[in-house]
Short mmCIF file of C-alpha atoms in Angstrom, two decimals:
data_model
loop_
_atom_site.label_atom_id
_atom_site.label_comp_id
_atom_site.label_asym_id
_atom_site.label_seq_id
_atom_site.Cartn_x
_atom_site.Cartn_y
_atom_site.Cartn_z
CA UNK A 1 0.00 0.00 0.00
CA UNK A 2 2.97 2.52 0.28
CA UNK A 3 2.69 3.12 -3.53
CA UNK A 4 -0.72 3.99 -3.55
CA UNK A 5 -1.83 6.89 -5.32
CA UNK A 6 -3.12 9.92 -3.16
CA UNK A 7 -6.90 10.47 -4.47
CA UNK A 8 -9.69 13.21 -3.52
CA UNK A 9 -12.95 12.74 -2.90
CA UNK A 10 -14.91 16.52 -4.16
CA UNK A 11 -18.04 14.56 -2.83
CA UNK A 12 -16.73 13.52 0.49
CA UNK A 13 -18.16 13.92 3.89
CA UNK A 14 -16.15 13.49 7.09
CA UNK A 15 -16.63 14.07 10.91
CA UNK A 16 -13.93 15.47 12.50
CA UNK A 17 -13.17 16.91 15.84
CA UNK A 18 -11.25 19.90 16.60
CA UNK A 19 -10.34 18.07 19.84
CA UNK A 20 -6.67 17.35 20.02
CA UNK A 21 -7.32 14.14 22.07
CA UNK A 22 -9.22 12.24 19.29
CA UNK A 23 -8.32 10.23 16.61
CA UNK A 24 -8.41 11.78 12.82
CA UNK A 25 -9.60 9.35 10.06
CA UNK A 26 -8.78 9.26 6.62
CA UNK A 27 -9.58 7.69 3.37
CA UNK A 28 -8.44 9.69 0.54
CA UNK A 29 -6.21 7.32 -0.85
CA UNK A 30 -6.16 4.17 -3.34
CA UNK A 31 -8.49 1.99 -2.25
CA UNK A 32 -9.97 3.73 0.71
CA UNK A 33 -13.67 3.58 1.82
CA UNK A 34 -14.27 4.97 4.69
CA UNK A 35 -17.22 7.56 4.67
CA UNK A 36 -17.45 9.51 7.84
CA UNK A 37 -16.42 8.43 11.37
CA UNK A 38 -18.43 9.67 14.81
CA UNK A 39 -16.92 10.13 17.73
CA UNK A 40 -19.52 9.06 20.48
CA UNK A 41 -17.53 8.86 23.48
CA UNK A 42 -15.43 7.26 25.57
CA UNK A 43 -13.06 6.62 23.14
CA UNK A 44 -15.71 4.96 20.70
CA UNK A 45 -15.67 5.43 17.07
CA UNK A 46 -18.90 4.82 14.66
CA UNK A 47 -18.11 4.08 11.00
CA UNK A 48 -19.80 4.33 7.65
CA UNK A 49 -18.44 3.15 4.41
CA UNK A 50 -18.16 4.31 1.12
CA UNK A 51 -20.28 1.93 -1.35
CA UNK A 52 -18.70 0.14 -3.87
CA UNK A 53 -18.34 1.76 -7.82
CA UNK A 54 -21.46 0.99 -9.81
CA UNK A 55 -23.04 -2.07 -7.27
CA UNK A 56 -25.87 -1.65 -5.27
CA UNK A 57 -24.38 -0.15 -2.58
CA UNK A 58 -22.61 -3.12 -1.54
CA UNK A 59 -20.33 -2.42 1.69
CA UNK A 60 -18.37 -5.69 2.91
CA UNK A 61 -14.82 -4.53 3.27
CA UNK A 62 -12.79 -1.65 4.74
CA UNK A 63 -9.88 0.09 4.22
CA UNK A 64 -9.04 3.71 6.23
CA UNK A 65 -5.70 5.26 7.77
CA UNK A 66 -5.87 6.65 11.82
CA UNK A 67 -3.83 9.38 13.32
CA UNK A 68 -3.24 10.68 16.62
CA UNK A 69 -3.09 7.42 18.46
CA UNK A 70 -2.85 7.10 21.91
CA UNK A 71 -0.94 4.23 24.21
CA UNK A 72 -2.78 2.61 27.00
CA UNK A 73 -6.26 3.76 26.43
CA UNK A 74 -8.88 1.15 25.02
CA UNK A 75 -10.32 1.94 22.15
CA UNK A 76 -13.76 0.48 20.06
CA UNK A 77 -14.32 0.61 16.33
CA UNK A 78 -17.65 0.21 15.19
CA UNK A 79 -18.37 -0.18 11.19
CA UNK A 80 -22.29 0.28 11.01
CA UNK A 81 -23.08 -0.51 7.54
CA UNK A 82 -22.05 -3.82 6.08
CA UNK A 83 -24.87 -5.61 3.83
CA UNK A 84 -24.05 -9.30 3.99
CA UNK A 85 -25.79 -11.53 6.62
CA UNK A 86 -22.74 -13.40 7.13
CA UNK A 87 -18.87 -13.03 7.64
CA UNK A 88 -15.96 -14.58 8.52
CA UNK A 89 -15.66 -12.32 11.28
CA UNK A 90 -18.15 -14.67 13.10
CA UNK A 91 -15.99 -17.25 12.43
CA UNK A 92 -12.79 -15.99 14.37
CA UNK A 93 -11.13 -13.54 11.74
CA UNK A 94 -9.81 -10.77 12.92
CA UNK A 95 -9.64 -6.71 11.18
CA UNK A 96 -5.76 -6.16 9.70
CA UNK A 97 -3.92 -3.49 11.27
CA UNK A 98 -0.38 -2.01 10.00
CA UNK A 99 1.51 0.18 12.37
CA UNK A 100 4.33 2.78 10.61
CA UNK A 101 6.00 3.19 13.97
CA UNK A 102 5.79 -0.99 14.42
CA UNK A 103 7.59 -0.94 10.55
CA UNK A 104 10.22 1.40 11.03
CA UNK A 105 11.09 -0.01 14.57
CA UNK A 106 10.49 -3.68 14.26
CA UNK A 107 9.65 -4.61 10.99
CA UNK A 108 6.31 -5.53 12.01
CA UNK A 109 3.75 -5.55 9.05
CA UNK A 110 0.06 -6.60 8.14
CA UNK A 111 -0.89 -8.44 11.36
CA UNK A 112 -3.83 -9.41 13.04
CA UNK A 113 -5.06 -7.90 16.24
CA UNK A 114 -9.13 -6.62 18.23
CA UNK A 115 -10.62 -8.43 20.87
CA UNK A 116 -14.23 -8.78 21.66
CA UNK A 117 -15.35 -8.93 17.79
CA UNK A 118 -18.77 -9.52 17.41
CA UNK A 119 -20.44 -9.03 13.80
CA UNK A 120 -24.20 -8.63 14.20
CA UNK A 121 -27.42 -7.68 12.94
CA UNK A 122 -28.93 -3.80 13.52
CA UNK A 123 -31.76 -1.98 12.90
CA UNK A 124 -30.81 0.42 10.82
CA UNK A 125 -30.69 -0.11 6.62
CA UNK A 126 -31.32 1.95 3.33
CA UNK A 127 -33.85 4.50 4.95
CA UNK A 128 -30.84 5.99 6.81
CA UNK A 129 -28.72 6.18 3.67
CA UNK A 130 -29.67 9.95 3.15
CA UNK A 131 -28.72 10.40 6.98
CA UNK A 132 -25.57 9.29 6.48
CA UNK A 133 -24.43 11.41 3.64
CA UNK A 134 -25.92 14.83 4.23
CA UNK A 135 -26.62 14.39 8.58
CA UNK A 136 -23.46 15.17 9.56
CA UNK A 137 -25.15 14.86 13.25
CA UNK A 138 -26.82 11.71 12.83
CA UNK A 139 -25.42 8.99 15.45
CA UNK A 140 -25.88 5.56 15.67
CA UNK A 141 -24.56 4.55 18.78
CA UNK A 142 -27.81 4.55 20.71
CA UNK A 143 -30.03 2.39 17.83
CA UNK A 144 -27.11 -0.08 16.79
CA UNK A 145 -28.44 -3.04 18.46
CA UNK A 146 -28.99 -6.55 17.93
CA UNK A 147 -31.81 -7.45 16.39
CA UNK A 148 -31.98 -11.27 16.16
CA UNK A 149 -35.82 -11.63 15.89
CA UNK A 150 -36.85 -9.68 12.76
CA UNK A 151 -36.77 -11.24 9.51
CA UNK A 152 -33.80 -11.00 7.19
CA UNK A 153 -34.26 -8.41 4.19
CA UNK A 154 -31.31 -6.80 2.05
CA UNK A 155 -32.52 -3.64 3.37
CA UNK A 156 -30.53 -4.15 6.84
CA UNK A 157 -27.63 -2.90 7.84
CA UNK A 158 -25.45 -5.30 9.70
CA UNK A 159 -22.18 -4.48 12.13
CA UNK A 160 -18.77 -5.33 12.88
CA UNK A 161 -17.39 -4.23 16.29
CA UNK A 162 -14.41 -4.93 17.86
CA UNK A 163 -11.74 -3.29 20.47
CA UNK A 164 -7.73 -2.82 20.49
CA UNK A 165 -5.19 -0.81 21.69
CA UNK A 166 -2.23 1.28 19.20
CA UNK A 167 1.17 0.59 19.67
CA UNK A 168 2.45 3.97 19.66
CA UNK A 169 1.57 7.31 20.17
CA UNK A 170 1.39 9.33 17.52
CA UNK A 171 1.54 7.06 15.36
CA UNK A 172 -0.20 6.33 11.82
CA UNK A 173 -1.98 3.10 11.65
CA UNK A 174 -4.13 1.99 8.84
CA UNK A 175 -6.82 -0.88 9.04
CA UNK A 176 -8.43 -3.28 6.45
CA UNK A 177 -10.22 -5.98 6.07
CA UNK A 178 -7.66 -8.14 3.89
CA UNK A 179 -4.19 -7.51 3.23
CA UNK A 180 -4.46 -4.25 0.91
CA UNK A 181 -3.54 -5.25 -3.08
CA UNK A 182 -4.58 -1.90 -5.12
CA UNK A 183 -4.68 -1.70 -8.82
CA UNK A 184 -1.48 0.44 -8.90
CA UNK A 185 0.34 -2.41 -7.67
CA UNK A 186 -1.16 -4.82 -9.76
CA UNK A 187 -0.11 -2.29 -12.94
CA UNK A 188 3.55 -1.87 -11.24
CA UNK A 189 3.95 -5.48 -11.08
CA UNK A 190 2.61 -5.98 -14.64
CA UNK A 191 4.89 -3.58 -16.03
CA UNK A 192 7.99 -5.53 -14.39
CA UNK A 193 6.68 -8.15 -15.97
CA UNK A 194 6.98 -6.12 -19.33
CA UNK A 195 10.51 -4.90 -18.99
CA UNK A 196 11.70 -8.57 -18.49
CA UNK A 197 13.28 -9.86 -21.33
CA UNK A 198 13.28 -13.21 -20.63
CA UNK A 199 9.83 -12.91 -18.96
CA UNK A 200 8.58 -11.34 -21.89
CA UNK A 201 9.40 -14.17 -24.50
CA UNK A 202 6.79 -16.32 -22.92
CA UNK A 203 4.71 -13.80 -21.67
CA UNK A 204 2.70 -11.19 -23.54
CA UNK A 205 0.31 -8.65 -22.28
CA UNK A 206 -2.90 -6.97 -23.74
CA UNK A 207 -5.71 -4.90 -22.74
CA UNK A 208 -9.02 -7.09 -22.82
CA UNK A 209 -11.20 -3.74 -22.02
CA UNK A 210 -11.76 -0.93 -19.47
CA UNK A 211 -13.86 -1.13 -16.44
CA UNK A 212 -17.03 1.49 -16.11
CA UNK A 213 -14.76 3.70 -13.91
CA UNK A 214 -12.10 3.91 -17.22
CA UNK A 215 -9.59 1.88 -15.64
CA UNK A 216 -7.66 -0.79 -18.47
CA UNK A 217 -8.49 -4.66 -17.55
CA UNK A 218 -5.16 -6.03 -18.82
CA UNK A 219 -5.08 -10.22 -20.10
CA UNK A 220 -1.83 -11.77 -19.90
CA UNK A 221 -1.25 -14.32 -22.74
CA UNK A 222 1.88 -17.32 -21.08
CA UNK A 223 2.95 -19.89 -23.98
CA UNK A 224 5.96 -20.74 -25.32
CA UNK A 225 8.90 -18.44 -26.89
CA UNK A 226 7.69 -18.02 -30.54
CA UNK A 227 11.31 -19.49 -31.70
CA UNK A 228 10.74 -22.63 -30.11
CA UNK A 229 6.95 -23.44 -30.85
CA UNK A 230 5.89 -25.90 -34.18
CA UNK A 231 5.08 -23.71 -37.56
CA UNK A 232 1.18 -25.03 -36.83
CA UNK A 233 1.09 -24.57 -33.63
CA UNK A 234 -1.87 -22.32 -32.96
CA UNK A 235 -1.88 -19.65 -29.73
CA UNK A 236 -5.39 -18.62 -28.06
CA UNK A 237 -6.50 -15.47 -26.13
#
């Protein structure tokens, strides 16, 4: 993720806090989702995602950057709108975290980490979507209960909640879901690829097409060297 590109969101809603003591969230990057974030005390933190491109508002992953951290204070994270009914965080995974400080003093990377992770259903669903964008004072904390008894509809929003503790002060941490691969790596890789000579005698690359937001979809063709393969030998795409 360190060669991600730095993207803005014109569009983009977040709550902030002019207190020094709380943590400041960010998204604006390759691959980031996060929405907004509410502060709602006691050092919990309510989160809303960014839907994905061109779906129906699907939200089942995460990927956001924290600053400001603390030592020795517990904290919870609370992401309010996921869609599916079912995750592997009710199965015993736990949210990625990747410390800078942890990198540049012990090499730690991607790893593992919360404690009481619960991923449940709430109340809340689509007819809150238009709270969430423009309400910049709408909190959840009070409604985000379970919610076991109603029937299931597409409409609901369901949560993942778990607590932790940063490393480091001061630090920058980010958090995902799964270990962050963004296009720009994938292209960066591909083009290594390219500028292999030896790779490249067995290995071609096209574009198939573009995705809907204009980025190319690339198809890698692996055979052979030409010098080597039978006069009839025929090569597929």
């Amino acid at each position: 993720f360190v060669k991600s590109k730095q993207h803005t969101f014109a569009s983009q809603k977040q709550a902030f806090h002019s207190n020094a003591n709380l943590l400041q969230f960010e998204s604006r990057f390759e691959s980031g989702n996060l929405r907004k974030a509410i502060y709602t005390g006691q050092n919990d933190y309510e989160l809303f995602l960014r839907s994905d491109l061109f779906t129906k508002k699907y939200t089942q992953w995460f990927y956001f950057r924290v600053s400001n951290t603390q030592v020795e204070k517990r904290y919870r994270f609370t992401i309010v709108n996921f869609y599916k009914a079912t995750s592997l965080f009710s199965s015993g995974m736990r949210p990625l975290m990747y410390s800078e400080e942890a990198a540049r003093r012990s090499k730690v990377g991607w790893h593992r980490i919360g404690d009481d992770i619960q991923y449940y259903r709430t109340k809340w669903g689509d007819d809150t979507e238009s709270e969430i964008n423009d309400g910049d004072q709408f909190s959840y904390s009070k409604s985000a209960k379970r919610d076991r008894n109603s029937k299931y509809s597409n409409d609901i929003y369901y949560s993942l909640t778990w607590t932790f503790e940063f490393p480091y002060s001061q630090d920058v941490v980010y958090f995902a879901c799964c270990y962050p691969y963004t296009y720009s790596q994938l292209r960066d890789y591909l083009n290594s690829l390219e500028r292999n000579p030896k790779i490249r005698q067995f290995c071609q690359q096209q574009v198939l097409c573009e995705t809907l937001a204009g980025n190319k979809v690339p198809i890698l063709t692996i055979t052979e060297p030409a010098a080597d393969r039978p006069n009839n030998a025929k090569v597929g795409f």
